[in-house]
Coordinates of C-alpha atoms in Angstrom, one line a residue:
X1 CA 14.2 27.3 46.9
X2 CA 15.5 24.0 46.6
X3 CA 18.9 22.9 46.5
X4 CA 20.5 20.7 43.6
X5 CA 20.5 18.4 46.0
X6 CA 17.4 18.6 47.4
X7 CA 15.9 18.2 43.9
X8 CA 17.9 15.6 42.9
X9 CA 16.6 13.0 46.1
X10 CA 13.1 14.0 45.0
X11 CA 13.4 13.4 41.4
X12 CA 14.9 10.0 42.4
X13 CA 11.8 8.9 44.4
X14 CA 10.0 10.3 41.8
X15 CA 11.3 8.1 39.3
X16 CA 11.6 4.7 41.4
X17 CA 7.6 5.5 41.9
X18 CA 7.2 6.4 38.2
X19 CA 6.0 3.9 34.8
X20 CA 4.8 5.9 32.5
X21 CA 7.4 8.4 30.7
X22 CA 7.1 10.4 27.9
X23 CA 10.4 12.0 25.7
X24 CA 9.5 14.7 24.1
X25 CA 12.0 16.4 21.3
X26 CA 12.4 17.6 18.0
X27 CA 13.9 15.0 15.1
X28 CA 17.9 15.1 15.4
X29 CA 17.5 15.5 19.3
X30 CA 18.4 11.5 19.5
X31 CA 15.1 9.6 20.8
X32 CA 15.8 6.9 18.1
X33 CA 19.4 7.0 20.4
X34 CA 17.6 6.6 23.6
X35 CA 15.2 4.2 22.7
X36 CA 17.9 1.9 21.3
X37 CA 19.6 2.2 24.2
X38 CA 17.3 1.5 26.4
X39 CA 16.1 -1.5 24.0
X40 CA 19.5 -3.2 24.1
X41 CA 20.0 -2.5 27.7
X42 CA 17.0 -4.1 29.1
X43 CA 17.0 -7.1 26.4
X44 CA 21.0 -7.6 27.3
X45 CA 19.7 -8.4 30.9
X46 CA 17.7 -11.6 29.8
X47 CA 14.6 -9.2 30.3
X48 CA 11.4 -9.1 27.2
X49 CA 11.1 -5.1 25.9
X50 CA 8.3 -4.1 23.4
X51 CA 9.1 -2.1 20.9
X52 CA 6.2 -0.4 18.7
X53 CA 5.4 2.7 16.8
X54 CA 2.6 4.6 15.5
X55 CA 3.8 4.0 12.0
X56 CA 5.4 1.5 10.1
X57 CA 8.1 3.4 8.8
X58 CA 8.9 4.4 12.9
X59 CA 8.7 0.8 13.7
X60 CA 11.2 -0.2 10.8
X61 CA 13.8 2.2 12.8
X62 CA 13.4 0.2 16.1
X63 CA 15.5 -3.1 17.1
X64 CA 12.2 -5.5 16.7
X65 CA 9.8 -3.0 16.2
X66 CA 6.3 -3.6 15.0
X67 CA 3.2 -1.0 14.9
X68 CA 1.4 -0.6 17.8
X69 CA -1.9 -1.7 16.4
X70 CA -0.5 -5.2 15.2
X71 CA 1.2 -5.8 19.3
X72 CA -1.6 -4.2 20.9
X73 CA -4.2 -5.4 18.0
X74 CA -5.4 -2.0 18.4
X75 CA -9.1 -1.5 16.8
X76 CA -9.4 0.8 13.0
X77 CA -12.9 2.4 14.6
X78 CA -11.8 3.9 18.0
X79 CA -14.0 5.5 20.4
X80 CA -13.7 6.3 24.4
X81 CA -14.9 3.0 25.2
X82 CA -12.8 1.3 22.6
X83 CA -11.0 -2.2 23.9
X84 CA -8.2 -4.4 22.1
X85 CA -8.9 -7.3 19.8
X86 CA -6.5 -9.4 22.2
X87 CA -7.3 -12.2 24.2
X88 CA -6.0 -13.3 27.6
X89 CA -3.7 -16.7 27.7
X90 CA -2.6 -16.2 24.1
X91 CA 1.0 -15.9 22.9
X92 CA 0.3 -12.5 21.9
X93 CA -0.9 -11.9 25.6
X94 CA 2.1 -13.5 27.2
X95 CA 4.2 -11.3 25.2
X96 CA 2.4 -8.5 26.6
X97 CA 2.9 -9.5 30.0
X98 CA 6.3 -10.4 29.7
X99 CA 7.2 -7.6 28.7
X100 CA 9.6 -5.5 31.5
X101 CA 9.3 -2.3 29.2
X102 CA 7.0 -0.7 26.3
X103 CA 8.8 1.7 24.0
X104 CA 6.1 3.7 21.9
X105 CA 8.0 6.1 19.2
X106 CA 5.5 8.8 17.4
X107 CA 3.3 8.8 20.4
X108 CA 1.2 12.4 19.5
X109 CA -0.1 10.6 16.0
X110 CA -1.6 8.4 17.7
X111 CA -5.4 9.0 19.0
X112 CA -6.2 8.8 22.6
X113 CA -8.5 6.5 22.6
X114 CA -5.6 4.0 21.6
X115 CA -3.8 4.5 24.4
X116 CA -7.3 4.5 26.6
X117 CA -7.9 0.8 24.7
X118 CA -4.3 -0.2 25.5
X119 CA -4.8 1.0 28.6
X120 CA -7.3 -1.1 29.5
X121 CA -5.7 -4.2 28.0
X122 CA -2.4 -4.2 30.0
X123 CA -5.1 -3.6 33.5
X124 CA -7.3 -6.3 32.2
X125 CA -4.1 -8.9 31.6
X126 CA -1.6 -7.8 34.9
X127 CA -5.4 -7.8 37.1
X128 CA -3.4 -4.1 38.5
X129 CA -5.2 -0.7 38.7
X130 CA -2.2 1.3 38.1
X131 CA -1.4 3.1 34.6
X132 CA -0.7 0.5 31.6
X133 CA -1.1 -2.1 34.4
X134 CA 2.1 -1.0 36.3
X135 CA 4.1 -1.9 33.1
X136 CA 6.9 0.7 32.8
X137 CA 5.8 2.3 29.5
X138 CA 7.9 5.3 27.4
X139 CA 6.0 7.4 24.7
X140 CA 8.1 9.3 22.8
X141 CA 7.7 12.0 19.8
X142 CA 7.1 15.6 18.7
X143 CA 4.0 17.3 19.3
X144 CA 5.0 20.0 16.8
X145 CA 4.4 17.3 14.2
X146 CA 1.8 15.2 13.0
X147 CA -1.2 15.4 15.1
X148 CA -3.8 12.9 15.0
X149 CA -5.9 12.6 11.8
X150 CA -9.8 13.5 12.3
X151 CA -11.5 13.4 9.3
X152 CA -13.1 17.1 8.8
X153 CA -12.3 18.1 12.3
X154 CA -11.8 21.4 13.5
X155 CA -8.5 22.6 15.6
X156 CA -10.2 22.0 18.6
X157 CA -11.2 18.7 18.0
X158 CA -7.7 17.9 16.5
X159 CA -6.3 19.0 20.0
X160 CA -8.5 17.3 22.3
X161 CA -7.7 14.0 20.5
X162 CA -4.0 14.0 21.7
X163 CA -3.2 12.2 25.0
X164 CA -1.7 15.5 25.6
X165 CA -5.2 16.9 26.7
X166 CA -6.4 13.8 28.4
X167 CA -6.1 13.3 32.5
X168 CA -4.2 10.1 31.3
X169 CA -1.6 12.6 30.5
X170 CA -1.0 13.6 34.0
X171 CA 0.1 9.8 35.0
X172 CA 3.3 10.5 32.6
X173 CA 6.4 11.8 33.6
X174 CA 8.1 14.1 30.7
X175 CA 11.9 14.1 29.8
X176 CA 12.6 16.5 27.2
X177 CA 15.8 16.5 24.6
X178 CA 16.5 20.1 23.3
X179 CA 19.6 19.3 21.4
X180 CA 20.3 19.1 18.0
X181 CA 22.7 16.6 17.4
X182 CA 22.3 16.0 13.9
X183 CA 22.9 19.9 12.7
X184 CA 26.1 20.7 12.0
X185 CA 27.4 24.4 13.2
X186 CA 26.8 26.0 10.0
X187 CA 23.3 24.6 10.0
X188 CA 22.8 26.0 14.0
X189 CA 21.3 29.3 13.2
X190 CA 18.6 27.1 10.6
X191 CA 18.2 24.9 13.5
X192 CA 16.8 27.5 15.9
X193 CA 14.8 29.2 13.3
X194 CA 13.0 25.8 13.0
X195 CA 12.4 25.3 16.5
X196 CA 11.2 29.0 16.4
X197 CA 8.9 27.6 13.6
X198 CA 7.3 24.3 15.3
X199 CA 6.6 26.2 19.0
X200 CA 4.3 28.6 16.3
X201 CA 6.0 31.3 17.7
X202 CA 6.0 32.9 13.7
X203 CA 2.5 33.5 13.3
X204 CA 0.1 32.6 11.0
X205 CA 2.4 33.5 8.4
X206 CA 5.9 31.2 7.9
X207 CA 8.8 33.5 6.3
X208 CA 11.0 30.7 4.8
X209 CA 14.8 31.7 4.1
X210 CA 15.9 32.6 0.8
X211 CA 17.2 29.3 -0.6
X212 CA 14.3 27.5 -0.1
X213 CA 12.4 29.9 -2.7
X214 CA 13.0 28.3 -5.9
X215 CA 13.6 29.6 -9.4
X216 CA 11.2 27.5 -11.6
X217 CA 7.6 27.6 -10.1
X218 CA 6.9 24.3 -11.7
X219 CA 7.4 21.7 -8.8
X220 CA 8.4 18.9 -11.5
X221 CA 10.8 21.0 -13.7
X222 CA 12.1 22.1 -10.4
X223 CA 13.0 18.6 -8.9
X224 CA 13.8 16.8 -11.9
X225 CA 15.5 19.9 -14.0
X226 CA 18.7 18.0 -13.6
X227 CA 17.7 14.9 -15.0
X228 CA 17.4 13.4 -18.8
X229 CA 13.9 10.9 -18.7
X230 CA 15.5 9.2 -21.6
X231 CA 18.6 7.7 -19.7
X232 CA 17.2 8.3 -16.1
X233 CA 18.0 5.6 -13.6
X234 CA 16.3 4.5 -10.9
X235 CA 19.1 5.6 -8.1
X236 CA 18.8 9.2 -9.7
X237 CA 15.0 9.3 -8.4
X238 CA 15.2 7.5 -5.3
X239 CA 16.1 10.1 -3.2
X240 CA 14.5 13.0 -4.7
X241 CA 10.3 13.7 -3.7
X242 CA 7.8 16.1 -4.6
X243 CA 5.4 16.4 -1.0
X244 CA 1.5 17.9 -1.3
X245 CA -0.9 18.6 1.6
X246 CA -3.7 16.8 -0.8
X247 CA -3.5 12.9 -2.3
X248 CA -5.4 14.1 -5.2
X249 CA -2.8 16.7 -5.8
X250 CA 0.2 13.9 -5.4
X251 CA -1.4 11.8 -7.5
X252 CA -2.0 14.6 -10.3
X253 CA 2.2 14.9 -9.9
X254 CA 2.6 11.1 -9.9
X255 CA 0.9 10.4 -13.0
X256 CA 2.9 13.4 -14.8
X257 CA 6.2 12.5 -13.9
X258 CA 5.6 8.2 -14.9
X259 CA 4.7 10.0 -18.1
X260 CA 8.4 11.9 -18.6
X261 CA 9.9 8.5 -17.9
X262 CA 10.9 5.8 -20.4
X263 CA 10.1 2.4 -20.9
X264 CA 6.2 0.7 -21.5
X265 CA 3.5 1.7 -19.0
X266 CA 1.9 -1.5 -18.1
X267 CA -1.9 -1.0 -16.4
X268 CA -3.1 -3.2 -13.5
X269 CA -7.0 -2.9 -13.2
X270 CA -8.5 -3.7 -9.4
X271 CA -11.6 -5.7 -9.2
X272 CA -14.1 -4.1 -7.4
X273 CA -17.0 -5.4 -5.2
X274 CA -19.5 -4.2 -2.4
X275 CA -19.2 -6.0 0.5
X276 CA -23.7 -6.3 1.3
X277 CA -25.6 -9.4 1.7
X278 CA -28.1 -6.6 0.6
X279 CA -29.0 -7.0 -3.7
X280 CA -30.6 -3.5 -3.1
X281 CA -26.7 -2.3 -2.4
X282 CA -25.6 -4.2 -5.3
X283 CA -27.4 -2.7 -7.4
X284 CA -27.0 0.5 -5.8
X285 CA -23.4 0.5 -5.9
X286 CA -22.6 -0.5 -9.3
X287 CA -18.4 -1.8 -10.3
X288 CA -18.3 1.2 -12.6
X289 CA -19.3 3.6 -9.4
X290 CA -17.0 1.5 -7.3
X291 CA -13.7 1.9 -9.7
X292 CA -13.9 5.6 -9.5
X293 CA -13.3 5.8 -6.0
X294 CA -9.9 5.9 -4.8
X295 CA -9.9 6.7 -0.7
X296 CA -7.2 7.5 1.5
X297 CA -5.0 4.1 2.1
X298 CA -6.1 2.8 -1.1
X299 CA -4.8 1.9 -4.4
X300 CA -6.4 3.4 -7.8
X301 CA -8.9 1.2 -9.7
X302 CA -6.4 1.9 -12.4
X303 CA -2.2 1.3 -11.2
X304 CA -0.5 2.4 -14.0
X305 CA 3.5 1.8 -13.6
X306 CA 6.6 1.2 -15.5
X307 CA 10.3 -0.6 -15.1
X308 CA 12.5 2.4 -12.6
X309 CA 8.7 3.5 -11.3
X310 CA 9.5 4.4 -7.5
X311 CA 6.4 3.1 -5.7
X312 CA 5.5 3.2 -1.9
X313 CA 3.6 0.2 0.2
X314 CA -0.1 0.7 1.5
X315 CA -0.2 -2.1 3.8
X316 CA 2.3 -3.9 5.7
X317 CA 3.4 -6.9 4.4
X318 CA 6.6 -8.0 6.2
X319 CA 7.3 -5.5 8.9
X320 CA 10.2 -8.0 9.8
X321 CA 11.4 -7.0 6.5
X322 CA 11.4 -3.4 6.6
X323 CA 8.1 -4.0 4.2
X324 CA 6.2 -1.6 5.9
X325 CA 3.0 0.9 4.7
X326 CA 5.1 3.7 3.2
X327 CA 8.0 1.7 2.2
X328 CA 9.5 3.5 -1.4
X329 CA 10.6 0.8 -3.2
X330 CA 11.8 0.5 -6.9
X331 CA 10.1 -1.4 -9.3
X332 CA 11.9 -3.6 -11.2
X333 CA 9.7 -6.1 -13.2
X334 CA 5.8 -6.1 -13.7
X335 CA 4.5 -9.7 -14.1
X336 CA 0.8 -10.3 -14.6
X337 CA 0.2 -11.2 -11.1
X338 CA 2.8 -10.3 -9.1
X339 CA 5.3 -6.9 -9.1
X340 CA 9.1 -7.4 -8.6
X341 CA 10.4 -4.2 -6.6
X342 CA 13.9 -3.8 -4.8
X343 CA 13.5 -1.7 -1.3
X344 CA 15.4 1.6 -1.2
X345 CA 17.7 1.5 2.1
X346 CA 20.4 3.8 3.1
X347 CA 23.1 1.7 2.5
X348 CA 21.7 1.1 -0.7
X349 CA 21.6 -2.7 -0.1
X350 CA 18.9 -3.5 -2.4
X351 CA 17.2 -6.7 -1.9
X352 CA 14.3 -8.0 -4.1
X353 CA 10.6 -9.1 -3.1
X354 CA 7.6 -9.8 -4.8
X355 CA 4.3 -8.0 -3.8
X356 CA 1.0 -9.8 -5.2
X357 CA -2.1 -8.8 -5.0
X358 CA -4.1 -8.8 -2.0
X359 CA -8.0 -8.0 -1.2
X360 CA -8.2 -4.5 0.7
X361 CA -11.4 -3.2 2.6
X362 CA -10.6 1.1 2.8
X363 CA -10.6 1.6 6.5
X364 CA -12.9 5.0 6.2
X365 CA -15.5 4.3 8.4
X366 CA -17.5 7.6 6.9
X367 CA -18.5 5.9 3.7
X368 CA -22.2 4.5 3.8
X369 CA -20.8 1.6 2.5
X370 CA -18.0 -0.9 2.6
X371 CA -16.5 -2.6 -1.4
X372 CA -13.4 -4.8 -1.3
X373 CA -10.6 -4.1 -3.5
X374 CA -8.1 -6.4 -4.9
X375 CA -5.3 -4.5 -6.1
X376 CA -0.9 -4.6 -5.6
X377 CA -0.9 -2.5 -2.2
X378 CA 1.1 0.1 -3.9
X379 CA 0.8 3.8 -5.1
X380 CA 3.6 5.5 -7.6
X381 CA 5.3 7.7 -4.8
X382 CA 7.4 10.3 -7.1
X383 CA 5.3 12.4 -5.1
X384 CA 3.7 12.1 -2.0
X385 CA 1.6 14.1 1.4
X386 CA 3.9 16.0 3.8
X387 CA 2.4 13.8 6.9
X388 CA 3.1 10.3 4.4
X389 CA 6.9 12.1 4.1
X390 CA 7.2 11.5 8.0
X391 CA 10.0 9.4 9.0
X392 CA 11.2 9.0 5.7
X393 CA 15.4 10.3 4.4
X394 CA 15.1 12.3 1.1
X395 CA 18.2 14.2 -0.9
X396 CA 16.1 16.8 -2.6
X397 CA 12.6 17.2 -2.0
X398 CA 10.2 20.1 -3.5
X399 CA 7.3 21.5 -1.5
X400 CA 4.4 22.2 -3.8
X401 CA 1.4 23.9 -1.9
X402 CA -0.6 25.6 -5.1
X403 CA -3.9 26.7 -4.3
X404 CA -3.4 24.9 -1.1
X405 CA -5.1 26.5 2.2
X406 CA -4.7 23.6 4.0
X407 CA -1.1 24.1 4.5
X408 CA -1.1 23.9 8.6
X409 CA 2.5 24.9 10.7
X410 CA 2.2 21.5 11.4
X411 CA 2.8 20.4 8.0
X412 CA 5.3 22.5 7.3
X413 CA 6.9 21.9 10.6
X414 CA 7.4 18.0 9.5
X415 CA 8.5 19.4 6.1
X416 CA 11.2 21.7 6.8
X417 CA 12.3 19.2 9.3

């Protein structure tokens, strides 16, 4: 058996070798801390540090952050052969190698292949065989939480498409944070149980504790019992959410609680078209056909809103800005061609913007066709999905899973946290 010190002289040749890292914890453990830290630390010596996220609402938390697919110009259709829109001897490319470290928050959304691409990037710039291209790299997150998305895949395939199961994996060196630092000592004992929750040691079966059961079943009545429609004020609904496994069911609970509220409901229509050289596919695919479809990432044909509506980004327009895709923001005037909307923050410094509208191509490569849409980049986000929830702060929230079989521990892991 090894002595402490012993151990320690290894694990410090172990590290001096090492680049790749990976900090693995559950949210209040401090990674946002560490990554800060480290972000300051190296930038405070004169040195270039990277610092991306899966998500734009992760990036927004980071000192410069952007998404990993806009540094890394990361392609939308991935596969095991997949390499990076980015070109040597650009700016973008001498950022990249630059760069002394690459911080990477929500790391396990993220599909291998991404990191395979980026991979192959940082090798193909640096002209070095080792991992990233010898950069010194840190992935960070929660495999307990959002997985990658595969559209209609099956656990297995879900798994296999983490970096977790990939021999890429083996190249990182895992630090773990086990430490809740943002439960108070009342909240301990709630704090284990979760963690007892997310390692699936419960079972297929989740017994929640007795406060979160609620009284009124209906998940509206429930959130917003408190509240008069007639003299409701924005600040009273920005921190409150109603979360769905579905989008169809969150937009059902959307369009029922804009309805409660006060004020004229103005209608922006989207125009529609398919995006063929083809006349067959034009005819084919007719406007009318085109407006009822409403994919993942995309805005209705039909936005209805009002004056106080909370609304949430689909795209990001100004990650500099905090304008990032899930940004809730308030919606304070609707102009014919352009929205006015204030940006909820913490420390409720609310600045305005104005969001026009852009043209938006839905990036769900499973359609048999590709249409243009040219809508506001916004959805009415009273409600929203569990995995859309990720990342953001909420004062009340209401879980509504009716007739939902699709509720995975997963989901309710990111939920209860």
């Amino acid at each position: 058996m090894l002595s402490i010190k012993c151990y320690m002289r290894y694990m410090s040749i172990k590290l001096i070798c090492q680049s790749a890292f990976f900090l693995d914890g559950p949210a209040g453990t401090g990674k946002t801390f560490v990554y800060s830290t480290l972000l300051h630390a190296v930038r405070g010596k004169g040195d270039q540090a990277i610092a991306v996220a899966s998500t734009g609402i992760a990036a927004t938390l980071l000192s410069g952050g952007r998404t990993a697919h806009s540094i890394f110009k990361i392609p939308l259709t991935l596969n095991a052969t997949s390499t990076c829109n980015l070109k040597p001897n650009t700016s973008e490319a001498k950022i990249l190698l630059d760069a002394k470290v690459i911080v990477w928050d929500e790391a396990p959304m993220t599909h291998v292949h991404a990191f395979l691409a980026v991979d192959r990037l940082l090798k193909d710039l640096t002209k070095c065989d080792e991992p990233f291209g010898g950069k010194i790299i840190l992935l960070g997150g929660d495999f307990r939480q959002v997985l990658p998305v595969i559209l209609r895949g099956s656990r297995s395939l879900t798994v296999s498409s983490c970096i977790k199961k990939h021999r890429l994996w083996y190249d990182f060196f895992v630090m773990k944070l086990t430490e809740n630092m943002r439960a108070f000592d009342s909240e301990k004992e709630f704090a284990s149980w979760l963690l007892h929750v997310g390692e699936g040691e419960s079972g297929e079966k989740i017994q929640l504790p007795p406060f979160c059961y609620p009284e009124i079943q209906d998940p509206v009545q429930q959130l917003f019992s408190d509240i008069d429609f007639k003299t409701v004020t924005p600040e009273e609904l920005k921190g409150r959410a109603i979360l769905t496994v579905t989008n169809d069911l969150s937009m059902q609970i959307n369009n029922r609680v804009l309805e409660c509220m006060p004020g004229n409901e103005v209608i922006y229509e989207s125009i529609d078209n398919i995006v063929s050289n083809d006349p067959q596919d034009q005819l084919s695919y007719t406007e009318e056909f085109l407006n009822s479809l409403t994919p993942t990432g995309m805005p209705p044909h039909k936005l209805r809103l009002k004056p106080g509506a909370i609304i949430m980004l689909l795209r990001n327009l100004a990650p500099s800005k905090g304008l990032c895709n899930g940004t809730r923001l308030i919606v304070i005037q609707l102009q014919k061609n352009v929205i006015v909307a204030k940006k909820i923050s913490a420390d409720n410094n609310y600045e305005s913007y104005l969001i026009p509208r852009i043209p938006l191509i839905p990036s769900d490569s499973n359609m048999p066709f590709q249409f243009k849409r040219k809508q506001f980049p916004i959805r009415l986000a009273f409600s929203m999905t569990i995995n859309k929830a990720q990342g953001q702060t909420f004062d009340k929230i209401c879980l509504d899973l009716s007739n939902q079989f699709l509720a995975m521990v997963s989901c309710m892991w990111v939920f209860l946290e």
